[in-house]
Structure formats: C-alpha cells, structure tokens
Amino acid sequence: MSARASSRRPAVADSRDAVRRRWAYSVRQRCAAVVRASGMRRPPFAPERYAAKCGVAAIIAGAPDGVPVRVEQRATADGRAQRTLIVVDRRLPPHTPQWNGAVALGLGETMVPPGVAGEARRALAEAAAADLLLPAASFRPAAARTDLTMDGLRDLAARFAAPLRLTARQWLSVGLWQGFALLWREEDGVLRLGWRAASSGRFPPTLALGADAAAVWAPESRLFATHRTGRAHHGVEEVRTGAGTAWWFTRFAAVRDGAGEARAAARPAVFAMVMLAQGILSGPSK
C-alpha cells in the first residue's frame, strides 16, 4: 500500500505542475491582450489605463487593512449590479513605482482564474502585475542590455516605474536570469524569507516562505553583513538547500521592504539576487 502511494506522488506532482503551467499561460495571454489593447508601447506603462479592459470600474484611495491594495465588489447606487473597485493605500502617492505596483497587483488579481487560492493565487497575481507593468516585448530587450546587478535592477525598475520585486520577477521570467530573487526581513530579531521568485518557478526545500536565514546561509554569509552594515556585498555563498550543500553566486543589497507599501511604513530588509549556472542547485556536495 505504501509502495503504491509512493509511486503516485511523482504523478500527482507532475499533474499539479501541469495545471499551474496552464494557469500561468492563460494569465500571460490575457495580460498580453490587455497591453496590446491599451496602445502603450514604451515604458513607463501606466496601469490605470488597463482598468477598463480588466473589468475594473474605478481605482480609489483607502485603507485596505495593512496591505497596499485590495480588490472589492461593491453594489451600484441602485443595487442592481456589482462594480469591481481597486482600493489602494491612501499613503501611496499616485503614479509612483509603489502606487503603480499596488494598482498592478490589484489588476493582476482580476486576471487569476476562479478557484485558485493561497500561494498559487498570490504568485499568479504577482506574475500578472509584472506582465502589465513590465510587458515582456518591451522589457526583455531592455533587460538584455542591462548588467545583472542591483544597480541594473534599480535602473530597470526606474525606467519602468515599477517596484523592485516585480522588476526582479519579470527579469527571471523572461529567461535572462537563471536563479532566485529573495527578500529577507527581520521579524522578532530573526531574518526570515518574506518574498521569493524563481526563474524555474521551483525552490529548494529550505527556501520556504518564513524560513529562518540561519537555516539556509552559513554564519559568515554576506547576507548577515549586509543586514548589519547596510552596505552591499557579493560573492560565492555556501548554502543549505535541503538536498545537500550548494554554492551560489549572490548579490546582496539593503532595501526598503514593500512592493507597494508606503515608504515610511516599509521596513529595512536584504534583497538577494542568486545567479545559478543551471537548474535549482549549483554544485551540490554529498
């Protein structure tokens, strides 16, 4: 019985991956159609111009309970119909990268198929937001001419008026960066993984959201030096992946945490750009 159950696990995992790929393809196609219909061809891409095509009646300022954006259904004045509204944190100045990111995330929510929930929904909504703010047809040529460094990431983010998280996600998505983007932030005195993106869409077991940095990086890691000093560092890092030890070339930089948060409310964090030669692991030891 246990042998049969064990043999089913790879098939179940493959089936789930296939479903996720179909969802991702569907969302990407919808985003591409919305971008084409907008008539915008060059950055920055104003997300509010996508609203009508996404079925959004209005974008309004509000206080969406500790998150930068919320999608709401509200009845019309006569109560006969429902309107989709995007409520953006009123502390975000309009048309800034943070505001653009929040609006794009709200629009991304409208792109996700019904029934998708949890981490899968969050990832799809964020991928859609990246496709709307940084459309691949425009972003890929720009990224191909940009150094794969934190300065390069910031330059692309500024050019597209997009948050760092969405810019990194799109860079990984278009195939020009093999590896991971990871955001580590302090919670109760412990550095934990608060956000992640991968070129493959898959992560080593140790890179679960909420993971303790000390369980992943060696004690002498540049991650901790960056967090302690605020200065950028880079180099080859010894990493525990859950499948052995690996060595990753990684760039670390101190940032303000928040794809769409008011800067005053955003917390200091460390952004890690991991570059892999191939696959998920680089140089595992036994």
PDB file of N, CA, C and O in Angstrom, residues 167-201:
ATOM      1  N   THR A 167      10.045  43.945 -10.844  1.00  0.00           N
ATOM      2  CA  THR A 167      11.117  44.013 -11.848  1.00  0.00           C
ATOM      3  C   THR A 167      11.965  42.743 -11.803  1.00  0.00           C
ATOM      4  O   THR A 167      12.289  42.156 -12.843  1.00  0.00           O
ATOM      5  N   ALA A 168      12.331  42.315 -10.606  1.00  0.00           N
ATOM      6  CA  ALA A 168      13.117  41.083 -10.465  1.00  0.00           C
ATOM      7  C   ALA A 168      12.328  39.885 -10.968  1.00  0.00           C
ATOM      8  O   ALA A 168      12.872  39.018 -11.677  1.00  0.00           O
ATOM      9  N   ARG A 169      11.053  39.804 -10.621  1.00  0.00           N
ATOM     10  CA  ARG A 169      10.228  38.675 -11.077  1.00  0.00           C
ATOM     11  C   ARG A 169      10.199  38.610 -12.597  1.00  0.00           C
ATOM     12  O   ARG A 169      10.339  37.531 -13.192  1.00  0.00           O
ATOM     13  N   GLN A 170      10.060  39.753 -13.258  1.00  0.00           N
ATOM     14  CA  GLN A 170       9.987  39.739 -14.718  1.00  0.00           C
ATOM     15  C   GLN A 170      11.331  39.405 -15.337  1.00  0.00           C
ATOM     16  O   GLN A 170      11.395  38.691 -16.350  1.00  0.00           O
ATOM     17  N   TRP A 171      12.406  39.858 -14.746  1.00  0.00           N
ATOM     18  CA  TRP A 171      13.740  39.536 -15.262  1.00  0.00           C
ATOM     19  C   TRP A 171      13.964  38.029 -15.217  1.00  0.00           C
ATOM     20  O   TRP A 171      14.480  37.423 -16.153  1.00  0.00           O
ATOM     21  N   LEU A 172      13.551  37.409 -14.123  1.00  0.00           N
ATOM     22  CA  LEU A 172      13.648  35.953 -14.014  1.00  0.00           C
ATOM     23  C   LEU A 172      12.736  35.270 -15.026  1.00  0.00           C
ATOM     24  O   LEU A 172      13.086  34.237 -15.611  1.00  0.00           O
ATOM     25  N   SER A 173      11.578  35.851 -15.256  1.00  0.00           N
ATOM     26  CA  SER A 173      10.565  35.215 -16.099  1.00  0.00           C
ATOM     27  C   SER A 173      10.940  35.200 -17.578  1.00  0.00           C
ATOM     28  O   SER A 173      10.594  34.255 -18.298  1.00  0.00           O
ATOM     29  N   VAL A 174      11.639  36.234 -18.044  1.00  0.00           N
ATOM     30  CA  VAL A 174      11.905  36.337 -19.481  1.00  0.00           C
ATOM     31  C   VAL A 174      13.122  35.522 -19.923  1.00  0.00           C
ATOM     32  O   VAL A 174      13.504  35.545 -21.092  1.00  0.00           O
ATOM     33  N   GLY A 175      13.751  34.803 -18.970  1.00  0.00           N
ATOM     34  CA  GLY A 175      14.816  33.878 -19.345  1.00  0.00           C
ATOM     35  C   GLY A 175      16.212  34.449 -19.394  1.00  0.00           C
ATOM     36  O   GLY A 175      17.142  33.766 -19.838  1.00  0.00           O
ATOM     37  N   LEU A 176      16.411  35.666 -18.912  1.00  0.00           N
ATOM     38  CA  LEU A 176      17.741  36.285 -18.953  1.00  0.00           C
ATOM     39  C   LEU A 176      18.483  36.165 -17.632  1.00  0.00           C
ATOM     40  O   LEU A 176      19.638  36.577 -17.526  1.00  0.00           O
ATOM     41  N   TRP A 177      17.826  35.645 -16.631  1.00  0.00           N
ATOM     42  CA  TRP A 177      18.434  35.476 -15.308  1.00  0.00           C
ATOM     43  C   TRP A 177      17.977  34.129 -14.775  1.00  0.00           C
ATOM     44  O   TRP A 177      16.794  33.911 -14.531  1.00  0.00           O
ATOM     45  N   GLN A 178      18.922  33.217 -14.607  1.00  0.00           N
ATOM     46  CA  GLN A 178      18.634  31.908 -14.041  1.00  0.00           C
ATOM     47  C   GLN A 178      18.975  31.929 -12.557  1.00  0.00           C
ATOM     48  O   GLN A 178      20.142  32.119 -12.192  1.00  0.00           O
ATOM     49  N   GLY A 179      17.982  31.755 -11.721  1.00  0.00           N
ATOM     50  CA  GLY A 179      18.249  31.778 -10.294  1.00  0.00           C
ATOM     51  C   GLY A 179      17.052  32.211  -9.497  1.00  0.00           C
ATOM     52  O   GLY A 179      15.900  31.892  -9.834  1.00  0.00           O
ATOM     53  N   PHE A 180      17.316  32.964  -8.421  1.00  0.00           N
ATOM     54  CA  PHE A 180      16.267  33.376  -7.497  1.00  0.00           C
ATOM     55  C   PHE A 180      16.412  34.846  -7.132  1.00  0.00           C
ATOM     56  O   PHE A 180      17.524  35.385  -7.123  1.00  0.00           O
ATOM     57  N   ALA A 181      15.301  35.460  -6.794  1.00  0.00           N
ATOM     58  CA  ALA A 181      15.283  36.742  -6.102  1.00  0.00           C
ATOM     59  C   ALA A 181      14.628  36.475  -4.752  1.00  0.00           C
ATOM     60  O   ALA A 181      13.552  35.869  -4.688  1.00  0.00           O
ATOM     61  N   LEU A 182      15.284  36.915  -3.684  1.00  0.00           N
ATOM     62  CA  LEU A 182      14.825  36.592  -2.333  1.00  0.00           C
ATOM     63  C   LEU A 182      14.855  37.849  -1.470  1.00  0.00           C
ATOM     64  O   LEU A 182      15.844  38.600  -1.493  1.00  0.00           O
ATOM     65  N   LEU A 183      13.801  38.067  -0.721  1.00  0.00           N
ATOM     66  CA  LEU A 183      13.740  39.202   0.189  1.00  0.00           C
ATOM     67  C   LEU A 183      13.734  38.685   1.624  1.00  0.00           C
ATOM     68  O   LEU A 183      12.833  37.932   2.025  1.00  0.00           O
ATOM     69  N   TRP A 184      14.749  39.087   2.383  1.00  0.00           N
ATOM     70  CA  TRP A 184      14.889  38.663   3.777  1.00  0.00           C
ATOM     71  C   TRP A 184      14.627  39.864   4.679  1.00  0.00           C
ATOM     72  O   TRP A 184      15.220  40.918   4.497  1.00  0.00           O
ATOM     73  N   ARG A 185      13.715  39.686   5.644  1.00  0.00           N
ATOM     74  CA  ARG A 185      13.411  40.796   6.543  1.00  0.00           C
ATOM     75  C   ARG A 185      13.409  40.319   7.995  1.00  0.00           C
ATOM     76  O   ARG A 185      13.136  39.160   8.281  1.00  0.00           O
ATOM     77  N   GLU A 186      13.711  41.258   8.875  1.00  0.00           N
ATOM     78  CA  GLU A 186      13.819  40.905  10.283  1.00  0.00           C
ATOM     79  C   GLU A 186      12.444  40.845  10.936  1.00  0.00           C
ATOM     80  O   GLU A 186      11.639  41.773  10.805  1.00  0.00           O
ATOM     81  N   GLU A 187      12.191  39.756  11.641  1.00  0.00           N
ATOM     82  CA  GLU A 187      10.968  39.596  12.412  1.00  0.00           C
ATOM     83  C   GLU A 187      11.337  39.050  13.779  1.00  0.00           C
ATOM     84  O   GLU A 187      11.870  37.937  13.878  1.00  0.00           O
ATOM     85  N   ASP A 188      11.081  39.830  14.797  1.00  0.00           N
ATOM     86  CA  ASP A 188      11.403  39.429  16.176  1.00  0.00           C
ATOM     87  C   ASP A 188      12.862  39.010  16.315  1.00  0.00           C
ATOM     88  O   ASP A 188      13.188  37.999  16.953  1.00  0.00           O
ATOM     89  N   GLY A 189      13.737  39.781  15.693  1.00  0.00           N
ATOM     90  CA  GLY A 189      15.166  39.541  15.815  1.00  0.00           C
ATOM     91  C   GLY A 189      15.722  38.462  14.921  1.00  0.00           C
ATOM     92  O   GLY A 189      16.911  38.160  14.994  1.00  0.00           O
ATOM     93  N   VAL A 190      14.882  37.874  14.046  1.00  0.00           N
ATOM     94  CA  VAL A 190      15.313  36.796  13.153  1.00  0.00           C
ATOM     95  C   VAL A 190      15.081  37.211  11.702  1.00  0.00           C
ATOM     96  O   VAL A 190      14.010  37.724  11.369  1.00  0.00           O
ATOM     97  N   LEU A 191      16.080  37.006  10.854  1.00  0.00           N
ATOM     98  CA  LEU A 191      15.901  37.270   9.422  1.00  0.00           C
ATOM     99  C   LEU A 191      15.122  36.111   8.805  1.00  0.00           C
ATOM    100  O   LEU A 191      15.549  34.947   8.876  1.00  0.00           O
ATOM    101  N   ARG A 192      13.983  36.440   8.193  1.00  0.00           N
ATOM    102  CA  ARG A 192      13.142  35.409   7.592  1.00  0.00           C
ATOM    103  C   ARG A 192      12.838  35.746   6.136  1.00  0.00           C
ATOM    104  O   ARG A 192      12.830  36.916   5.743  1.00  0.00           O
ATOM    105  N   LEU A 193      12.571  34.693   5.356  1.00  0.00           N
ATOM    106  CA  LEU A 193      12.263  34.875   3.940  1.00  0.00           C
ATOM    107  C   LEU A 193      10.831  35.387   3.798  1.00  0.00           C
ATOM    108  O   LEU A 193       9.870  34.694   4.122  1.00  0.00           O
ATOM    109  N   GLY A 194      10.698  36.618   3.319  1.00  0.00           N
ATOM    110  CA  GLY A 194       9.377  37.229   3.210  1.00  0.00           C
ATOM    111  C   GLY A 194       8.797  37.230   1.820  1.00  0.00           C
ATOM    112  O   GLY A 194       7.588  37.433   1.648  1.00  0.00           O
ATOM    113  N   TRP A 195       9.648  37.027   0.816  1.00  0.00           N
ATOM    114  CA  TRP A 195       9.176  37.027  -0.569  1.00  0.00           C
ATOM    115  C   TRP A 195      10.212  36.281  -1.399  1.00  0.00           C
ATOM    116  O   TRP A 195      11.404  36.265  -1.073  1.00  0.00           O
ATOM    117  N   ARG A 196       9.746  35.671  -2.510  1.00  0.00           N
ATOM    118  CA  ARG A 196      10.670  34.910  -3.349  1.00  0.00           C
ATOM    119  C   ARG A 196      10.145  34.844  -4.773  1.00  0.00           C
ATOM    120  O   ARG A 196       8.945  34.918  -5.024  1.00  0.00           O
ATOM    121  N   ALA A 197      11.055  34.701  -5.705  1.00  0.00           N
ATOM    122  CA  ALA A 197      10.712  34.437  -7.105  1.00  0.00           C
ATOM    123  C   ALA A 197      11.833  33.599  -7.693  1.00  0.00           C
ATOM    124  O   ALA A 197      12.989  33.691  -7.260  1.00  0.00           O
ATOM    125  N   ALA A 198      11.491  32.767  -8.680  1.00  0.00           N
ATOM    126  CA  ALA A 198      12.474  31.859  -9.277  1.00  0.00           C
ATOM    127  C   ALA A 198      12.292  31.793 -10.778  1.00  0.00           C
ATOM    128  O   ALA A 198      11.171  31.866 -11.285  1.00  0.00           O
ATOM    129  N   SER A 199      13.389  31.638 -11.488  1.00  0.00           N
ATOM    130  CA  SER A 199      13.298  31.512 -12.944  1.00  0.00           C
ATOM    131  C   SER A 199      12.567  30.244 -13.340  1.00  0.00           C
ATOM    132  O   SER A 199      11.862  30.202 -14.350  1.00  0.00           O
ATOM    133  N   SER A 200      12.720  29.190 -12.548  1.00  0.00           N
ATOM    134  CA  SER A 200      12.090  27.904 -12.855  1.00  0.00           C
ATOM    135  C   SER A 200      10.700  27.772 -12.250  1.00  0.00           C
ATOM    136  O   SER A 200       9.951  26.861 -12.601  1.00  0.00           O
ATOM    137  N   GLY A 201      10.369  28.660 -11.305  1.00  0.00           N
ATOM    138  CA  GLY A 201       9.110  28.529 -10.577  1.00  0.00           C
ATOM    139  C   GLY A 201       9.194  27.545  -9.431  1.00  0.00           C
ATOM    140  O   GLY A 201       8.217  27.351  -8.708  1.00  0.00           O
TER     141      GLY A 201
END
